[in-house]
Short mmCIF file of C-alpha atoms in Angstrom, two decimals:
data_model
loop_
_atom_site.label_atom_id
_atom_site.label_comp_id
_atom_site.label_asym_id
_atom_site.label_seq_id
_atom_site.Cartn_x
_atom_site.Cartn_y
_atom_site.Cartn_z
CA MET A 21 83.61 109.61 136.82
CA ALA A 22 80.31 109.18 138.66
CA GLN A 23 82.25 110.63 142.00
CA LYS A 24 82.14 113.63 144.22
CA LYS A 25 84.86 115.65 145.98
CA ALA A 26 84.44 115.97 149.84
CA HIS A 27 83.72 120.00 149.56
CA GLU A 28 81.08 118.88 146.89
CA VAL A 29 78.99 116.11 148.66
CA ASP A 30 76.60 118.63 150.39
CA SER A 31 75.34 120.44 147.34
CA TRP A 32 74.61 117.12 145.67
CA LEU A 33 72.78 115.82 148.00
CA ALA A 34 70.55 118.70 148.35
CA ARG A 35 69.06 117.93 144.67
CA PRO A 36 70.53 114.36 143.83
CA ALA A 37 70.37 113.56 140.19
CA ALA A 38 67.07 111.40 138.64
CA GLU A 39 69.95 109.32 136.82
CA ALA A 40 71.95 108.05 139.78
CA VAL A 41 70.07 104.73 141.21
CA ILE A 42 73.27 103.36 142.91
CA VAL A 43 74.59 106.09 145.42
CA LEU A 44 77.79 105.08 146.91
CA ILE A 45 78.65 106.92 151.07
CA TYR A 46 82.03 106.11 151.89
CA GLY A 47 85.00 107.69 154.22
CA PRO A 48 86.40 107.45 157.67
CA ASP A 49 83.87 109.49 159.40
CA ARG A 50 81.10 107.34 160.57
CA GLY A 51 78.89 109.43 162.04
CA LEU A 52 78.75 111.38 158.65
CA VAL A 53 78.65 108.73 156.66
CA SER A 54 75.56 108.20 158.21
CA GLU A 55 74.02 111.89 158.35
CA ARG A 56 74.27 111.55 154.59
CA ALA A 57 73.12 108.37 154.21
CA SER A 58 69.52 108.89 155.89
CA ALA A 59 70.02 112.74 154.20
CA PHE A 60 69.98 110.85 150.47
CA ALA A 61 67.13 108.60 152.02
CA ALA A 62 64.91 111.32 152.71
CA LYS A 63 65.58 112.73 149.50
CA THR A 64 63.85 109.77 147.38
CA GLY A 65 60.66 110.65 149.85
CA LEU A 66 59.73 107.59 150.51
CA PRO A 67 58.15 106.39 153.61
CA LEU A 68 61.60 105.08 155.88
CA ASP A 69 59.99 103.21 158.38
CA ASP A 70 57.69 101.16 155.35
CA PRO A 71 59.26 98.18 155.51
CA PHE A 72 58.15 96.84 151.58
CA SER A 73 59.43 100.32 150.32
CA VAL A 74 62.69 100.29 151.92
CA VAL A 75 64.48 97.45 152.45
CA LYS A 76 67.48 97.33 155.11
CA ILE A 77 70.53 94.94 154.45
CA ASP A 78 73.93 94.51 156.34
CA ALA A 79 76.37 93.71 153.52
CA ALA A 80 77.66 90.90 155.65
CA ASP A 81 74.39 89.19 154.79
CA VAL A 82 74.73 90.17 151.19
CA GLU A 83 78.34 88.12 151.24
CA ARG A 84 76.96 85.24 153.42
CA ASP A 85 73.89 85.22 149.78
CA SER A 86 75.41 85.94 146.72
CA GLY A 87 72.55 87.46 144.41
CA ARG A 88 70.34 88.65 147.01
CA LEU A 89 70.85 92.65 146.18
CA VAL A 90 70.40 91.73 142.55
CA ASP A 91 67.17 89.85 143.99
CA GLU A 92 66.15 92.53 145.69
CA ALA A 93 66.79 95.36 143.29
CA ARG A 94 64.64 93.51 140.29
CA THR A 95 62.08 92.45 142.61
CA VAL A 96 58.91 95.17 141.54
CA PRO A 97 57.12 97.08 144.11
CA MET A 98 53.82 96.60 145.56
CA PHE A 99 52.92 99.79 147.23
CA SER A 100 55.29 102.30 145.82
CA PRO A 101 56.48 103.91 142.46
CA ARG A 102 60.01 102.44 143.80
CA ARG A 103 62.04 100.68 146.37
CA LEU A 104 65.38 101.91 148.19
CA ILE A 105 67.66 98.84 148.81
CA TRP A 106 69.42 100.42 151.31
CA VAL A 107 73.07 98.59 152.52
CA ARG A 108 74.78 98.83 155.18
CA ASN A 109 78.12 98.32 157.19
CA ALA A 110 79.86 98.05 153.20
CA ALA A 111 83.86 97.04 152.88
CA ALA A 112 85.79 94.82 150.52
CA GLN A 113 83.02 92.30 150.08
CA LYS A 114 83.24 90.51 147.03
CA SER A 115 79.94 89.51 146.34
CA LEU A 116 78.62 92.55 147.00
CA ALA A 117 81.19 94.12 144.29
CA ASP A 118 80.04 91.46 142.07
CA ASP A 119 76.22 92.20 142.78
CA VAL A 120 76.52 96.19 142.14
CA LYS A 121 79.07 95.13 139.14
CA ALA A 122 75.69 93.58 137.94
CA LEU A 123 73.26 96.16 138.28
CA ALA A 124 75.61 99.36 137.23
CA ALA A 125 75.34 97.25 134.07
CA ASP A 126 71.78 97.02 133.95
CA PRO A 127 70.42 99.58 136.52
CA PRO A 128 67.44 98.65 138.10
CA ARG A 129 64.28 100.61 136.59
CA ASP A 130 62.09 100.70 139.74
CA ALA A 131 64.44 101.05 142.97
CA VAL A 132 67.33 102.74 144.22
CA ILE A 133 70.66 101.48 145.92
CA LEU A 134 72.43 103.01 149.17
CA ILE A 135 75.25 101.70 150.02
CA GLU A 136 77.34 102.84 153.04
CA ALA A 137 80.51 102.30 153.38
CA GLN A 138 83.81 102.44 155.39
CA ASP A 139 86.94 104.50 154.21
CA LEU A 140 87.52 102.79 150.37
CA LYS A 141 90.72 103.20 148.97
CA LYS A 142 91.07 104.46 145.78
CA GLY A 143 91.20 101.07 143.39
CA ALA A 144 89.00 99.63 145.94
CA PRO A 145 86.11 97.09 144.02
CA LEU A 146 83.09 98.61 144.81
CA ARG A 147 84.17 102.32 145.12
CA THR A 148 85.78 101.77 141.43
CA ILE A 149 82.57 100.47 139.89
CA VAL A 150 80.39 103.01 141.34
CA GLU A 151 82.59 105.52 140.04
CA GLY A 152 82.67 103.99 136.46
CA ALA A 153 78.98 103.38 136.29
CA PHE A 154 76.12 106.18 134.38
CA ALA A 155 74.14 105.56 136.70
CA GLY A 156 76.20 105.23 140.12
CA MET A 157 77.13 108.47 142.66
CA ALA A 158 80.41 107.82 145.01
CA LEU A 159 80.50 110.31 147.92
CA PRO A 160 83.45 110.63 150.15
CA CYS A 161 82.81 111.76 153.49
CA TYR A 162 86.19 113.03 155.32
CA THR A 163 87.05 114.17 158.76
CA ASP A 164 85.14 117.72 159.43
CA GLU A 165 87.25 120.12 158.98
CA ALA A 166 86.71 123.83 160.70
CA ARG A 167 84.37 124.75 158.59
CA ASP A 168 82.11 122.11 158.73
CA ILE A 169 81.88 121.96 162.59
CA GLU A 170 80.82 125.86 162.41
CA SER A 171 78.49 125.29 159.46
CA VAL A 172 76.99 122.35 161.80
CA ILE A 173 77.80 124.95 165.11
CA ASP A 174 75.58 127.13 163.55
CA GLU A 175 72.36 124.73 162.58
CA GLU A 176 72.02 123.75 166.13
CA LEU A 177 71.99 127.32 167.44
CA ARG A 178 69.54 128.43 165.02
CA THR A 179 67.16 124.77 165.33
CA ALA A 180 67.21 125.71 169.37
CA GLY A 181 67.00 129.74 168.61
CA LEU A 182 69.95 130.56 171.32
CA ASN A 183 73.44 132.80 170.58
CA MET A 184 76.69 131.59 171.59
CA ALA A 185 79.49 134.10 173.49
CA MET A 186 82.69 134.24 171.46
CA ASP A 187 85.00 132.37 174.07
CA ALA A 188 82.16 129.79 174.25
CA ARG A 189 82.32 129.01 170.74
CA ASN A 190 86.42 128.95 170.42
CA ALA A 191 86.11 126.41 173.48
CA LEU A 192 83.57 124.62 171.88
CA ARG A 193 85.34 124.27 168.06
CA ARG A 194 88.42 122.87 170.07
CA SER A 195 86.69 119.76 171.85
CA LEU A 196 84.43 119.06 168.29
CA GLY A 197 85.21 117.30 165.24
CA GLY A 198 86.25 113.46 163.87
CA ASP A 199 82.65 112.14 164.20
CA ARG A 200 79.55 113.88 162.62
CA LEU A 201 77.34 112.22 164.86
CA ALA A 202 79.54 112.76 167.52
CA THR A 203 79.89 116.15 166.94
CA ARG A 204 76.02 117.02 166.66
CA GLY A 205 74.87 114.97 169.51
CA GLU A 206 77.49 116.77 171.80
CA ILE A 207 76.37 120.28 170.46
CA GLN A 208 72.99 119.11 170.79
CA LYS A 209 73.35 118.16 174.35
CA LEU A 210 74.93 121.87 175.24
CA THR A 211 71.70 123.46 173.74
CA LEU A 212 69.13 121.19 175.50
CA TYR A 213 71.86 122.36 178.78
CA ALA A 214 71.63 125.69 177.65
CA MET A 215 67.52 126.18 177.37
CA GLY A 216 65.94 129.15 178.09
CA LYS A 217 69.07 131.25 178.80
CA GLY A 218 69.07 132.67 175.28
CA GLU A 219 72.95 132.85 174.98
CA ILE A 220 75.33 129.82 175.80
CA SER A 221 78.53 130.72 178.05
CA LEU A 222 81.64 129.42 178.47
CA GLU A 223 81.00 128.29 181.87
CA ASP A 224 77.90 126.06 179.76
CA VAL A 225 80.70 124.62 177.58
CA LYS A 226 82.77 123.44 180.41
CA ASP A 227 79.78 121.92 181.89
CA MET A 228 78.67 119.95 179.22
CA THR A 229 81.04 119.13 176.55
CA GLY A 230 84.35 117.04 176.85
CA ASP A 231 87.15 115.72 173.93
CA VAL A 232 84.13 114.29 171.57
CA SER A 233 86.89 114.00 168.37
CA ALA A 234 86.93 110.76 168.67
CA LEU A 235 84.39 109.78 170.81
CA SER A 236 86.34 107.50 173.66
CA LEU A 237 89.26 107.08 171.73
CA ASP A 238 91.65 109.39 173.99
CA ASP A 239 90.28 107.29 177.26
CA ALA A 240 91.73 103.98 175.00
CA ILE A 241 94.86 105.43 174.08
CA ASP A 242 94.92 107.28 177.63
CA ALA A 243 94.38 104.20 179.77
CA ALA A 244 97.19 102.08 177.46
CA LEU A 245 99.80 104.40 177.65
CA GLY A 246 99.02 104.37 181.63
CA GLY A 247 99.06 100.96 181.83
CA ASN A 248 95.69 100.38 182.82
CA ILE A 249 95.10 97.52 180.67
CA ALA A 250 91.51 96.59 182.48
CA GLU A 251 90.73 100.48 181.47
CA PHE A 252 91.78 100.38 177.83
CA ASP A 253 90.37 96.85 177.27
CA ALA A 254 86.67 98.12 178.06
CA ALA A 255 87.50 101.34 176.33
CA PHE A 256 88.00 99.63 173.20
CA THR A 257 85.06 97.32 173.71
CA LYS A 258 82.87 100.03 173.80
CA GLN A 259 84.20 101.78 170.66
CA CYS A 260 84.03 98.60 168.97
CA GLN A 261 80.23 98.53 170.00
CA THR A 262 79.73 101.70 168.67
CA GLY A 263 80.77 100.96 165.50
CA SER A 264 84.36 102.48 165.58
CA GLN A 265 86.85 101.24 162.69
CA ALA A 266 90.03 99.98 164.36
CA ALA A 267 91.58 101.68 161.68
CA GLN A 268 90.59 104.67 163.25
CA LEU A 269 91.75 103.46 166.73
CA LEU A 270 95.76 103.23 164.97
CA ALA A 271 95.68 106.34 163.15
CA THR A 272 94.79 108.44 166.75
CA ALA A 273 96.95 106.57 168.47
CA THR A 274 99.52 106.67 165.84
CA ARG A 275 99.02 111.03 165.87
CA HIS A 276 99.07 111.21 169.87
CA LEU A 277 102.38 109.33 170.33
CA GLN A 278 104.16 111.59 167.63
CA ASN A 279 102.43 115.04 169.12
CA ILE A 280 104.05 113.14 173.00
CA HIS A 281 107.49 112.17 170.35
CA LEU A 282 107.98 115.57 169.77
CA MET A 283 107.09 116.65 173.68
CA ARG A 284 109.70 114.05 174.81
CA GLY A 285 112.22 116.09 172.74
CA GLU A 286 111.62 118.84 173.50
CA MET A 287 111.11 117.87 177.51
CA GLU A 288 114.78 115.78 176.77
CA ASN A 289 116.39 118.75 174.77
CA GLY A 290 114.91 122.01 176.45
CA GLY A 291 115.27 120.94 180.16
CA ARG A 292 111.80 121.70 180.64
CA ASN A 293 109.43 119.71 182.54
CA ALA A 294 106.36 117.30 181.75
CA SER A 295 103.82 120.71 182.75
CA ALA A 296 105.57 123.20 180.71
CA VAL A 297 105.49 121.72 178.12
CA VAL A 298 101.97 120.76 178.44
CA ALA A 299 100.60 124.00 179.02
CA ALA A 300 102.90 125.10 175.84
CA ALA A 301 101.75 122.65 173.20
CA ARG A 302 100.09 123.88 170.13
CA PRO A 303 97.54 122.74 169.00
CA PRO A 304 97.31 123.09 172.70
CA VAL A 305 96.01 119.74 175.02
CA PHE A 306 92.37 119.92 175.99
CA PHE A 307 92.22 120.81 179.94
CA SER A 308 90.62 117.14 180.90
CA ARG A 309 93.07 115.11 179.20
CA ARG A 310 96.39 117.12 180.33
CA ARG A 311 97.17 115.00 183.26
CA ALA A 312 97.10 111.97 181.32
CA VAL A 313 99.46 113.49 178.91
CA GLU A 314 101.70 114.75 181.54
CA LYS A 315 102.17 111.43 183.19
CA THR A 316 102.60 109.62 179.98
CA LEU A 317 105.66 112.11 179.16
CA SER A 318 107.41 111.50 182.52
CA SER A 319 107.01 108.21 182.03
CA TRP A 320 107.75 107.51 178.65
CA SER A 321 111.31 107.79 176.97
CA ALA A 322 112.01 109.01 173.58
CA ALA A 323 113.36 105.22 172.84
CA ALA A 324 109.80 103.63 174.38
CA LEU A 325 107.74 106.03 172.28
CA THR A 326 109.54 104.98 169.03
CA ARG A 327 109.10 101.21 170.10
CA ALA A 328 105.34 102.23 170.42
CA LEU A 329 104.92 103.70 166.85
CA THR A 330 106.88 101.38 165.19
CA ARG A 331 104.32 98.81 166.83
CA LEU A 332 101.19 100.87 165.76
CA GLN A 333 102.82 101.64 162.15
CA SER A 334 103.56 97.37 161.67
CA THR A 335 100.01 96.76 162.80
CA THR A 336 98.23 99.59 160.31
CA LEU A 337 100.18 97.82 158.10
CA GLN A 338 98.73 94.27 158.91
CA THR A 339 94.92 95.63 159.18
CA ARG A 340 95.60 96.86 155.11
CA ARG A 341 96.56 93.30 154.34
CA ARG A 342 93.88 91.55 156.40
CA PRO A 343 90.86 94.24 157.18
CA ASP A 344 89.00 91.17 158.57
CA LEU A 345 91.62 90.62 161.67
CA ALA A 346 91.77 94.60 161.71
CA VAL A 347 90.17 94.61 165.39
CA ALA A 348 92.07 91.61 166.95
CA LEU A 349 95.24 93.13 165.66
CA ALA A 350 94.48 96.79 167.43
CA ARG A 351 93.45 95.20 170.27
CA GLN A 352 96.45 93.01 170.58
CA ALA A 353 98.60 95.95 169.23
CA MET A 354 97.22 98.19 171.91
CA LEU A 355 97.20 95.83 174.84
CA GLY A 356 101.10 95.61 173.91
CA ILE A 357 101.20 99.13 174.57
CA ALA A 358 99.48 99.07 177.51
CA VAL A 359 101.92 96.22 179.05
CA GLU A 360 104.47 98.70 178.28
CA GLY A 361 102.53 101.55 179.91
CA ALA A 362 102.18 99.82 183.10
CA ARG A 363 106.29 98.17 183.16
CA LEU A 364 107.06 101.83 182.66
CA SER A 365 104.87 103.48 184.92
CA SER A 366 106.38 101.16 187.80
CA GLY A 367 109.86 102.63 187.07
CA ARG A 368 110.82 100.12 185.52
CA ARG A 369 112.69 101.26 182.36
#
């Protein structure tokens, strides 16, 4: 099978197999997908700013123009030995899968196909075709684990010529993860801020970093639970504009509400107030979000949280059935939670 496990991807990208001319990079971490796609593109040796050598296509355009990917792959290169056809924003497009199937059966001699895709479940047509192709390679990208974050921190520190105090590293590590580009961007911002100091301190980290584990996903979720409908809508819209997936928001919101539900149970059963429960939470609540979490714990009952979780779970199932409506369905579900949050915050149970 032409596929790698998540921990094998970086080593394969360091030395891509020559026979792999159809490369699918997919997963829920869009930042990591983009970073690894750029790394593979660079390995082709082609000038990435040359439109004659590198053709970038959106998957939606392939869907509207069936056969376009095959035509591009069969076009004879004029100014280079081969061409890179770079497809972005792939998902469940049927025409794209059909074109890839045709290319897998008869691999192009003068082209490399690179496809960036969202999270594709096992059995998804595009993933199945590439995994089963001799000339294909499927590379999954999942949310950074602790060791991945450590390696990114080390890489950026080496590039900047800086050291970091252990307490600063621990604080930084707790606030990172979830999206590779956001993680790298946050570290680069920190190293730029500390340039010339020699060592990054805990104060530097506190001054420059926030909880970027899901960019402003937490802002959208906190606004909804707090009943701030306008703030939620602005944060949600921002997420859509930056390319975040509705599934990511729903998954993050579900995990957050599950944690809130557990903490609310500790309040009701243990007789402790919201501040005490948040302070003792494990994993710890990031300091910039503690006030919002305490407010949610004080206003939302266990029953109300159960209703919200049921709503999110139902919406997640709907988005899997209708991925084309995922954004609208996620917005509707979270707006419903925001309305409930507004009602609860006003004291109406």
